CSV table of C-alpha atoms and ligand atoms in Angstrom, one decimal:
chain,number,residue,atom,x,y,z
A,962,UNK,CA,-46.1,-17.0,26.4
A,963,UNK,CA,-46.0,-15.9,30.4
A,964,UNK,CA,-43.3,-18.2,32.5
A,965,UNK,CA,-43.9,-19.6,36.1
A,966,UNK,CA,-41.3,-20.5,38.5
A,967,UNK,CA,-42.4,-23.1,40.5
A,968,UNK,CA,-40.2,-24.5,43.8
A,969,UNK,CA,-41.2,-27.3,45.4
A,970,UNK,CA,-39.7,-28.2,49.1
A,971,UNK,CA,-37.9,-31.4,50.2
A,972,UNK,CA,-41.4,-32.6,52.5
A,973,UNK,CA,-43.3,-31.8,49.0
A,974,UNK,CA,-41.2,-34.3,47.0
A,975,UNK,CA,-40.2,-36.7,50.4
A,976,UNK,CA,-41.1,-39.8,48.9
A,977,UNK,CA,-42.3,-41.1,45.0
A,978,UNK,CA,-46.0,-40.4,45.6
A,979,UNK,CA,-45.3,-37.1,46.5
A,980,UNK,CA,-42.8,-36.3,43.7
A,981,UNK,CA,-46.1,-37.9,41.8
A,982,UNK,CA,-48.7,-35.1,43.0
A,983,UNK,CA,-45.7,-32.7,42.6
A,984,UNK,CA,-45.8,-33.8,38.9
A,985,UNK,CA,-49.6,-33.7,38.6
A,986,UNK,CA,-49.3,-29.9,39.5
A,987,UNK,CA,-46.9,-29.4,37.1
A,988,UNK,CA,-49.0,-30.8,34.8
A,989,UNK,CA,-52.3,-28.4,35.9
A,990,UNK,CA,-50.0,-25.5,35.6
A,991,UNK,CA,-49.0,-26.3,31.7
A,992,UNK,CA,-52.3,-27.1,30.4
A,993,UNK,CA,-53.1,-23.2,32.0
A,994,UNK,CA,-50.8,-22.8,28.9
A,995,UNK,CA,-47.8,-21.3,30.9
A,996,UNK,CA,-43.9,-22.3,30.5
A,997,UNK,CA,-43.1,-23.8,33.4
A,998,UNK,CA,-39.7,-24.1,35.3
A,999,UNK,CA,-39.7,-26.1,38.6
A,1000,UNK,CA,-36.8,-25.7,41.3
A,1001,UNK,CA,-36.5,-28.9,43.2
A,1002,UNK,CA,-34.9,-29.5,46.6
A,1003,UNK,CA,-33.4,-32.7,47.8
A,1004,UNK,CA,-36.1,-35.5,48.6
A,1005,UNK,CA,-37.0,-35.4,52.3
A,1006,UNK,CA,-34.2,-34.7,55.4
A,1007,UNK,CA,-31.4,-36.0,52.4
A,1008,UNK,CA,-29.2,-33.1,52.9
A,1009,UNK,CA,-28.9,-33.5,56.5
A,1010,UNK,CA,-28.4,-37.0,56.0
A,1011,UNK,CA,-25.7,-36.2,53.7
A,1012,UNK,CA,-24.1,-33.8,56.0
A,1013,UNK,CA,-24.2,-36.7,59.0
A,1014,UNK,CA,-22.8,-39.2,56.5
A,1015,UNK,CA,-19.8,-36.3,56.3
A,1016,UNK,CA,-19.6,-36.1,59.9
A,1017,UNK,CA,-19.3,-39.8,60.6
A,1018,UNK,CA,-16.1,-39.6,58.1
A,1019,UNK,CA,-14.3,-36.8,59.6
A,1020,UNK,CA,-15.5,-33.9,62.1
A,1021,UNK,CA,-13.9,-31.3,59.7
A,1022,UNK,CA,-15.0,-32.1,56.6
A,1023,UNK,CA,-13.8,-29.6,53.4
A,1024,UNK,CA,-16.3,-27.3,52.4
A,1025,UNK,CA,-15.1,-28.3,48.8
A,1026,UNK,CA,-15.9,-31.7,49.3
A,1027,UNK,CA,-19.0,-30.9,51.1
A,1028,UNK,CA,-20.6,-28.9,48.2
A,1029,UNK,CA,-20.1,-32.6,46.0
A,1030,UNK,CA,-21.9,-34.5,48.0
A,1031,UNK,CA,-24.9,-32.1,49.4
A,1032,UNK,CA,-25.6,-31.0,45.9
A,1033,UNK,CA,-26.1,-34.8,45.0
A,1034,UNK,CA,-29.2,-34.7,46.8
A,1035,UNK,CA,-31.2,-32.3,44.6
A,1036,UNK,CA,-29.5,-33.9,41.8
A,1037,UNK,CA,-31.6,-37.3,42.4
A,1038,UNK,CA,-35.1,-34.9,43.4
A,1039,UNK,CA,-34.8,-33.5,40.0
A,1040,UNK,CA,-34.1,-36.4,37.8
A,1041,UNK,CA,-36.9,-38.3,39.6
A,1042,UNK,CA,-39.3,-35.6,39.5
A,1043,UNK,CA,-38.6,-35.5,35.5
A,1044,UNK,CA,-39.0,-39.2,34.9
A,1045,UNK,CA,-42.6,-38.0,37.0
A,1046,UNK,CA,-43.9,-35.6,34.9
A,1047,UNK,CA,-42.7,-37.5,31.8
A,1048,UNK,CA,-44.8,-40.4,33.3
A,1049,UNK,CA,-47.7,-38.3,33.1
A,1050,UNK,CA,-47.4,-37.5,29.6
A,1051,UNK,CA,-44.9,-34.1,29.9
A,1052,UNK,CA,-42.3,-33.4,28.4
A,1053,UNK,CA,-39.7,-32.7,30.9
A,1054,UNK,CA,-35.9,-32.0,31.2
A,1055,UNK,CA,-33.6,-31.8,34.3
A,1056,UNK,CA,-30.8,-29.8,34.8
A,1057,UNK,CA,-28.0,-29.4,37.4
A,1058,UNK,CA,-27.4,-25.6,38.2
A,1059,UNK,CA,-24.5,-25.5,36.4
A,1060,UNK,CA,-26.2,-26.6,33.7
A,1061,UNK,CA,-29.1,-24.3,34.2
A,1062,UNK,CA,-26.4,-20.8,34.1
A,1063,UNK,CA,-26.5,-20.6,38.0
A,1064,UNK,CA,-22.8,-19.0,38.3
A,1065,UNK,CA,-21.7,-18.0,42.0
A,1066,UNK,CA,-19.0,-16.8,43.7
A,1067,UNK,CA,-16.1,-19.2,45.0
A,1068,UNK,CA,-17.2,-19.2,48.6
A,1069,UNK,CA,-18.2,-22.8,49.5
A,1070,UNK,CA,-21.6,-24.5,51.5
A,1071,UNK,CA,-22.9,-20.8,51.4
A,1072,UNK,CA,-22.0,-19.4,47.8
A,1073,UNK,CA,-23.5,-16.3,46.6
A,1074,UNK,CA,-25.4,-16.2,43.1
A,1075,UNK,CA,-23.4,-13.6,41.0
A,1076,UNK,CA,-25.5,-13.9,37.6
A,1077,UNK,CA,-27.8,-16.3,35.8
A,1078,UNK,CA,-27.3,-17.3,32.2
A,1079,UNK,CA,-30.5,-19.0,31.5
A,1080,UNK,CA,-30.1,-19.9,28.1
A,1081,UNK,CA,-30.6,-23.5,28.0
A,1082,UNK,CA,-33.6,-23.8,30.0
A,1083,UNK,CA,-34.7,-20.7,27.4
A,1084,UNK,CA,-34.2,-23.3,24.5
A,1085,UNK,CA,-36.2,-26.0,26.3
A,1086,UNK,CA,-38.9,-23.7,27.3
A,1087,UNK,CA,-38.4,-23.0,23.2
A,1088,UNK,CA,-39.4,-26.6,22.1
A,1089,UNK,CA,-42.4,-26.7,24.6
A,1090,UNK,CA,-40.8,-28.0,27.8
A,1091,UNK,CA,-40.9,-28.0,31.0
A,1092,UNK,CA,-37.8,-27.6,32.5
A,1093,UNK,CA,-36.8,-29.2,36.2
A,1094,UNK,CA,-33.9,-27.7,37.7
A,1095,UNK,CA,-31.8,-28.6,40.6
A,1096,UNK,CA,-31.9,-25.8,43.7
A,1097,UNK,CA,-29.3,-24.7,46.1
A,1098,UNK,CA,-26.2,-25.2,43.9
A,1099,UNK,CA,-24.5,-23.5,41.0
A,1100,UNK,CA,-21.1,-23.5,39.4
A,1101,UNK,CA,-18.4,-21.2,40.4
A,1102,UNK,CA,-16.6,-18.9,37.7
A,1103,UNK,CA,-13.5,-20.9,38.4
A,1104,UNK,CA,-16.2,-24.0,37.5
A,1105,UNK,CA,-16.3,-26.0,41.1
A,1106,UNK,CA,-19.7,-26.9,42.1
A,1107,UNK,CA,-21.2,-24.8,45.0
A,1108,UNK,CA,-24.2,-24.7,47.0
A,1109,UNK,CA,-25.6,-21.8,48.4
A,1110,UNK,CA,-26.4,-22.2,51.8
A,1111,UNK,CA,-29.6,-24.0,53.8
A,1112,UNK,CA,-32.5,-23.1,52.2
A,1113,UNK,CA,-30.7,-22.5,49.0
A,1114,UNK,CA,-33.3,-23.5,46.8
A,1115,UNK,CA,-35.7,-20.7,46.9
A,1116,UNK,CA,-32.9,-18.9,46.3
A,1117,UNK,CA,-32.2,-20.4,43.1
A,1118,UNK,CA,-36.0,-20.1,42.1
A,1119,UNK,CA,-36.4,-16.6,42.4
A,1120,UNK,CA,-32.9,-16.0,40.5
A,1121,UNK,CA,-34.0,-18.0,37.9
A,1122,UNK,CA,-37.6,-16.2,38.1
A,1123,UNK,CA,-35.6,-13.4,37.6
A,1124,UNK,CA,-33.4,-13.9,34.8
A,1125,UNK,CA,-36.4,-15.2,32.8
A,1126,UNK,CA,-38.5,-12.2,33.9
A,1127,UNK,CA,-41.1,-15.0,35.0
A,1128,UNK,CA,-44.5,-13.6,36.1
A,1129,UNK,CA,-44.3,-14.8,39.4
A,1130,UNK,CA,-42.4,-17.2,41.7
A,1131,UNK,CA,-44.2,-19.9,43.7
A,1132,UNK,CA,-42.6,-21.3,46.7
A,1133,UNK,CA,-44.7,-24.5,47.3
A,1134,UNK,CA,-44.2,-26.9,50.6
A,1135,UNK,CA,-46.4,-28.5,53.3
A,1136,UNK,CA,-47.7,-24.8,54.9
A,1137,UNK,CA,-49.7,-22.8,53.2
A,1138,UNK,CA,-47.6,-19.6,53.9
A,1139,UNK,CA,-45.8,-17.0,56.3
A,1140,UNK,CA,-47.2,-17.5,59.5
A,1141,UNK,CA,-46.6,-14.6,62.1
A,1142,UNK,CA,-44.4,-17.2,64.3
A,1143,UNK,CA,-43.7,-20.5,63.6
A,1144,UNK,CA,-47.2,-22.5,64.1
A,1145,UNK,CA,-45.0,-25.8,66.0
A,1146,UNK,CA,-44.1,-23.1,68.7
A,1147,UNK,CA,-46.7,-20.7,69.1
A,1148,UNK,CA,-50.4,-22.4,68.5
A,1149,UNK,CA,-52.1,-18.9,68.2
A,1150,UNK,CA,-49.9,-18.1,64.9
A,1151,UNK,CA,-51.7,-16.6,61.4
A,1152,UNK,CA,-50.7,-16.4,58.1
A,1153,UNK,CA,-49.8,-13.7,56.9
A,1154,UNK,CA,-51.8,-12.5,53.5
A,1155,UNK,CA,-48.9,-10.0,52.2
A,1156,UNK,CA,-45.6,-9.0,53.0
A,1157,UNK,CA,-43.1,-6.4,52.0
A,1158,UNK,CA,-39.8,-7.7,50.5
A,1159,UNK,CA,-37.8,-5.9,53.8
A,1160,UNK,CA,-40.5,-7.9,56.4
A,1161,UNK,CA,-39.6,-10.9,54.6
A,1162,UNK,CA,-36.2,-10.6,54.6
A,1163,UNK,CA,-36.1,-9.4,58.2
A,1164,UNK,CA,-38.1,-12.2,59.4
A,1165,UNK,CA,-35.8,-14.8,57.2
A,1166,UNK,CA,-32.4,-13.3,58.8
A,1167,UNK,CA,-34.0,-13.9,62.2
A,1168,UNK,CA,-34.5,-17.4,61.8
A,1169,UNK,CA,-38.1,-17.8,60.7
A,1170,UNK,CA,-37.7,-21.1,58.3
A,1171,UNK,CA,-39.9,-19.4,55.5
A,1172,UNK,CA,-37.6,-18.1,52.7
A,1173,UNK,CA,-34.2,-18.0,52.5
A,1174,UNK,CA,-33.1,-14.3,52.9
A,1175,UNK,CA,-31.1,-14.0,49.4
A,1176,UNK,CA,-34.0,-15.2,47.5
A,1177,UNK,CA,-36.1,-12.5,48.7
A,1178,UNK,CA,-33.1,-9.9,47.9
A,1179,UNK,CA,-33.3,-11.3,44.8
A,1180,UNK,CA,-36.9,-10.5,44.3
A,1181,UNK,CA,-36.8,-7.2,45.7
A,1182,UNK,CA,-33.9,-6.3,43.3
A,1183,UNK,CA,-36.0,-7.5,40.0
A,1184,UNK,CA,-39.4,-7.1,41.2
A,1185,UNK,CA,-40.7,-10.5,41.7
A,1186,UNK,CA,-44.2,-11.4,43.5
A,1187,UNK,CA,-43.5,-14.6,45.4
A,1188,UNK,CA,-46.6,-16.3,46.2
A,1189,UNK,CA,-45.7,-19.2,49.2
A,1190,UNK,CA,-48.1,-21.6,49.2
A,1191,UNK,CA,-48.9,-25.3,50.6
A,1192,UNK,CA,-48.5,-28.0,47.1
A,1193,UNK,CA,-51.4,-29.5,48.5
A,1194,UNK,CA,-53.6,-26.6,48.1
A,1195,UNK,CA,-55.2,-25.1,44.7
A,1196,UNK,CA,-53.2,-23.1,42.0
A,1197,UNK,CA,-52.9,-19.6,42.8
A,1198,UNK,CA,-56.4,-17.7,41.9
A,1199,UNK,CA,-56.7,-13.9,41.2
A,1200,UNK,CA,-56.6,-13.2,44.7
A,1201,UNK,CA,-53.3,-15.9,46.2
A,1202,UNK,CA,-53.3,-13.9,49.5
A,1203,UNK,CA,-56.3,-15.5,50.1
A,1204,UNK,CA,-54.9,-19.0,50.9
A,1205,UNK,CA,-51.2,-18.2,51.0
A,1206,UNK,CA,-48.6,-15.3,51.7
A,1207,UNK,CA,-47.5,-12.8,48.9
A,1208,UNK,CA,-44.8,-11.2,48.7
A,1209,UNK,CA,-44.1,-8.0,46.9
A,1210,UNK,CA,-43.9,-4.7,46.4
A,1211,UNK,CA,-46.1,-3.4,49.3
A,1212,UNK,CA,-47.8,-0.1,50.4
A,1213,UNK,CA,-46.1,0.7,53.7
A,1214,UNK,CA,-48.1,-0.4,56.7
A,1215,UNK,CA,-48.9,1.4,59.8
A,1216,UNK,CA,-45.5,1.9,61.4
A,1217,UNK,CA,-44.6,0.5,64.6
A,1218,UNK,CA,-46.7,-2.7,64.0
A,1219,UNK,CA,-45.2,-6.4,64.6
A,1220,UNK,CA,-45.9,-8.1,61.7
A,1221,UNK,CA,-43.9,-11.4,63.3
A,1222,UNK,CA,-41.9,-13.4,66.1
A,1223,UNK,CA,-39.1,-15.7,64.6
A,1224,UNK,CA,-36.7,-17.4,66.8
A,1225,UNK,CA,-33.0,-18.7,65.4
A,1226,UNK,CA,-32.0,-22.0,67.6
A,1227,UNK,CA,-28.1,-22.4,67.5
A,1228,UNK,CA,-25.9,-19.1,68.0
A,1229,UNK,CA,-22.5,-19.1,69.0
A,1230,UNK,CA,-21.3,-15.5,70.6
A,1231,UNK,CA,-17.7,-14.9,69.8
A,1232,UNK,CA,-16.5,-11.8,72.8
A,1233,UNK,CA,-12.6,-10.7,71.9
A,1234,UNK,CA,-10.6,-8.3,73.2
A,1235,UNK,CA,-8.0,-8.8,70.0
A,1236,UNK,CA,-7.6,-6.4,67.4
A,1237,UNK,CA,-10.1,-6.4,65.6
A,1238,UNK,CA,-8.8,-6.8,62.5
A,1239,UNK,CA,-7.1,-9.6,63.2
A,1240,UNK,CA,-10.3,-11.4,64.6
A,1241,UNK,CA,-11.8,-10.8,61.3
A,1242,UNK,CA,-9.2,-12.1,59.1
A,1243,UNK,CA,-8.9,-15.4,61.3
A,1244,UNK,CA,-12.7,-15.9,60.4
A,1245,UNK,CA,-12.6,-14.7,57.1
A,1246,UNK,CA,-9.7,-17.3,56.8
A,1247,UNK,CA,-12.1,-20.0,57.7
A,1248,UNK,CA,-15.3,-18.8,55.6
A,1249,UNK,CA,-17.1,-17.9,59.0
A,1250,UNK,CA,-19.6,-15.0,58.6
A,1251,UNK,CA,-21.2,-13.3,61.3
A,1252,UNK,CA,-24.8,-12.6,61.7
A,1253,UNK,CA,-24.1,-9.4,63.7
A,1254,UNK,CA,-21.0,-7.9,64.9
A,1255,UNK,CA,-20.9,-4.9,67.7
A,1256,UNK,CA,-17.2,-2.8,68.7
A,1257,UNK,CA,-16.9,-0.6,71.2
A,1258,UNK,CA,-14.4,0.4,72.9
A,1259,UNK,CA,-11.6,-2.3,72.5
A,1260,UNK,CA,-14.0,-5.4,72.6
A,1261,UNK,CA,-16.2,-6.7,69.7
A,1262,UNK,CA,-19.3,-9.4,70.2
A,1263,UNK,CA,-20.0,-11.2,67.3
A,1264,UNK,CA,-23.0,-13.5,67.2
A,1265,UNK,CA,-22.4,-16.3,63.8
A,1266,UNK,CA,-25.2,-18.9,63.2
A,1267,UNK,CA,-24.3,-22.4,63.4
A,1268,UNK,CA,-26.1,-23.6,60.3
A,1269,UNK,CA,-23.6,-22.9,57.8
A,1270,UNK,CA,-20.3,-23.4,60.2
A,1271,UNK,CA,-19.0,-26.7,59.1
A,1272,UNK,CA,-15.6,-26.7,60.6
A,1273,UNK,CA,-16.3,-25.3,64.0
A,1274,UNK,CA,-13.2,-27.5,65.5
A,1275,UNK,CA,-11.2,-25.7,63.0
A,1276,UNK,CA,-12.3,-22.4,63.9
A,1277,UNK,CA,-12.1,-23.1,67.5
A,1278,UNK,CA,-8.6,-24.5,67.3
A,1279,UNK,CA,-7.7,-21.6,64.9
A,1280,UNK,CA,-8.9,-18.6,67.8
A,1281,UNK,CA,-7.2,-20.5,70.6
A,1282,UNK,CA,-4.1,-20.8,68.8
A,1283,UNK,CA,-4.3,-17.4,67.5
A,1284,UNK,CA,-6.1,-15.5,70.6
A,1285,UNK,CA,-5.8,-17.8,73.6
A,1286,UNK,CA,-8.1,-16.3,76.3
A,1287,UNK,CA,-8.5,-12.9,74.5
A,1288,UNK,CA,-11.2,-14.9,72.7
A,1289,UNK,CA,-14.6,-16.1,74.5
A,1290,UNK,CA,-17.1,-18.3,73.1
A,1291,UNK,CA,-20.3,-19.5,74.4
A,1292,UNK,CA,-22.9,-21.6,72.5
A,1293,UNK,CA,-26.1,-22.9,73.7
A,1294,UNK,CA,-27.3,-19.4,72.7
A,1295,UNK,CA,-30.7,-18.1,70.7
A,1296,UNK,CA,-32.6,-15.0,69.5
A,1297,UNK,CA,-36.0,-14.3,69.5
A,1298,UNK,CA,-36.8,-11.0,66.9
A,1299,UNK,CA,-40.0,-8.7,66.5
A,1300,UNK,CA,-40.0,-7.7,63.0
A,1301,UNK,CA,-42.2,-4.9,61.4
A,1302,UNK,CA,-41.5,-2.1,59.7
A,1303,UNK,CA,-40.7,1.0,62.0
A,1304,UNK,CA,-40.9,-0.8,64.9
A,1305,UNK,CA,-38.1,1.3,66.9
A,1306,UNK,CA,-39.4,4.2,65.8
A,1307,UNK,CA,-39.7,5.0,69.6
A,1308,UNK,CA,-38.1,3.0,72.4
A,1309,UNK,CA,-41.9,1.6,72.9
A,1310,UNK,CA,-41.7,-1.9,71.2
A,1311,UNK,CA,-38.4,-2.6,73.0
A,1312,UNK,CA,-39.9,-1.9,76.4
A,1313,UNK,CA,-42.6,-3.5,75.8
A,1314,UNK,CA,-40.7,-6.6,74.7
A,1315,UNK,CA,-38.0,-6.5,77.3
A,1316,UNK,CA,-40.9,-6.2,80.1
A,1317,UNK,CA,-42.7,-9.1,78.8
A,1318,UNK,CA,-39.6,-11.3,78.9
A,1319,UNK,CA,-38.6,-9.9,82.3
A,1320,UNK,CA,-41.7,-10.8,83.4
A,1321,UNK,CA,-41.3,-14.2,82.9
A,1322,UNK,CA,-37.4,-13.6,84.7
A,1323,UNK,CA,-35.9,-13.9,80.7
A,1324,UNK,CA,-33.2,-11.8,80.7
A,1325,UNK,CA,-31.2,-11.3,77.2
A,1326,UNK,CA,-27.4,-11.6,77.0
A,1327,UNK,CA,-27.8,-8.8,73.9
A,1328,UNK,CA,-30.3,-6.9,72.5
A,1329,UNK,CA,-29.8,-5.5,69.0
A,1330,UNK,CA,-32.3,-2.9,66.9
A,1331,UNK,CA,-32.8,-2.1,63.2
A,1332,UNK,CA,-35.0,0.0,61.8
A,1333,UNK,CA,-37.1,-3.6,60.7
A,1334,UNK,CA,-36.3,-5.2,64.1
A,1335,UNK,CA,-35.5,-6.1,67.9
A,1336,UNK,CA,-33.8,-9.0,68.7
A,1337,UNK,CA,-32.9,-10.3,71.9
A,1338,UNK,CA,-30.4,-12.8,72.6
A,1339,UNK,CA,-30.8,-15.8,75.1
A,1340,UNK,CA,-30.5,-19.0,76.0
A,1341,UNK,CA,-31.9,-21.9,74.0
A,1342,UNK,CA,-33.8,-23.4,76.3
A,1343,UNK,CA,-36.0,-20.3,76.9
A,1344,UNK,CA,-36.9,-19.4,72.9
A,1345,UNK,CA,-39.8,-21.3,72.8
A,1346,UNK,CA,-41.5,-19.6,76.0
A,1347,UNK,CA,-40.0,-16.3,74.5
A,1348,UNK,CA,-41.4,-16.6,71.1
A,1349,UNK,CA,-44.7,-17.2,73.0
A,1350,UNK,CA,-45.2,-14.4,75.1
A,1351,UNK,CA,-43.6,-11.8,72.5
A,1352,UNK,CA,-46.3,-13.4,70.3
A,1353,UNK,CA,-49.4,-12.8,72.7
A,1354,UNK,CA,-47.9,-9.1,73.7
A,1355,UNK,CA,-47.3,-7.9,70.4
A,1356,UNK,CA,-49.4,-9.6,68.0
A,1357,UNK,CA,-52.2,-11.3,69.8
A,1358,UNK,CA,-53.3,-8.9,72.7
A,1359,UNK,CA,-52.9,-5.0,71.8
A,1360,UNK,CA,-52.4,-4.4,67.7
A,1361,UNK,CA,-54.4,-5.5,64.8
A,1362,UNK,CA,-53.8,-8.9,62.8
A,1363,UNK,CA,-51.4,-8.0,59.6
A,1364,UNK,CA,-54.3,-8.0,56.9
B,1997,LIG,N1,-31.7,-29.2,50.2
B,1997,LIG,C1,-31.1,-27.7,51.0
B,1997,LIG,C2,-31.3,-27.6,52.0
B,1997,LIG,O1,-32.4,-28.6,53.1
B,1997,LIG,C3,-31.4,-26.7,50.0
B,1997,LIG,C4,-33.3,-26.2,50.0
B,1997,LIG,O2,-33.9,-27.4,51.1
B,1997,LIG,O3,-33.4,-25.2,49.7
B,1997,LIG,O4,-31.5,-27.2,52.7
B,1998,MG,MG1,-34.3,-29.4,52.1
């Protein structure tokens, strides 16, 4: 029998009636004859609320203790969803990340999955049960509870799908797929029917709250098709790209076409003239991961996302103590990126985007490119305007829309 993995995001299980709706959708899938594994996020804004609680207790919560706290959110959701399915007559059993065999490295707060041992889930599927798994968490090889970084339930779902050889992995949320920009910021945005793994990874890395970047990496490695869909919509039909987004190995598009514009809101720029290796070991000591690093001559510029930076006061104090005024931090920054395969084959897109921004007197602190992406670092207050302008230039105006 074919295995299907379905992940439900926090807004889809925000309250008990939504939880029931999810239970119904799970039951429909089961009745079609699939073996169903459900991965669930914490209810609504639970994770943010738990984080806020921690910062009320201390400005520098220990990463290990944060993991103990944050993993509780998904545990609540898994137990309630399992009960809701049973209430509808289904036979469900819930498991924590550790029980379901998600083994991670020993980083706290942004651990990476290193192995999945899915035997317990497989046994239960063999008994005809629906398996409900707490997303976003695992256990390290040192037997510590870990979490996978914000949005990490996607990663749990895809890693499970890969380990079980699932037919597909559905990522269900309150939006019906991946859009060419955040619809709350860019009104003219369009749903993208199909995306390649690389395009999706770049969108996620650039801050689009679509799919977790590590999740897409797993899917790509194992060739798992991801269907991003609305929880309130129908189950996937013969062509799931008509009412959702399908991420899989896709034929290359016309090179140079921008498929999406993404913004990342909260960045910290670290500029340093200290020896590179000293700076990086200090950051490693505190588990700070950089998004983009550049070293030229004796100067280093590093961009850090504040999303998974939980001991910022401690990090700042350490840098000040060790490097004094050789390290300078700038916050209040964000980035806007244009994404598409081969968009930097010539400088045309960089020129066009930069000129578009300059026409509104927006000038980047930093400009960086990769083969899939152009990223402009700007003041946070200008991000929404920048995204609307770039979306208009690259997607609404002159290029055909991605199919
Ligand atoms: N609850 C976690 C978060 O809000 C994980 C997830 O939603 O995927 O980041
Ligand atoms: Mg969440």
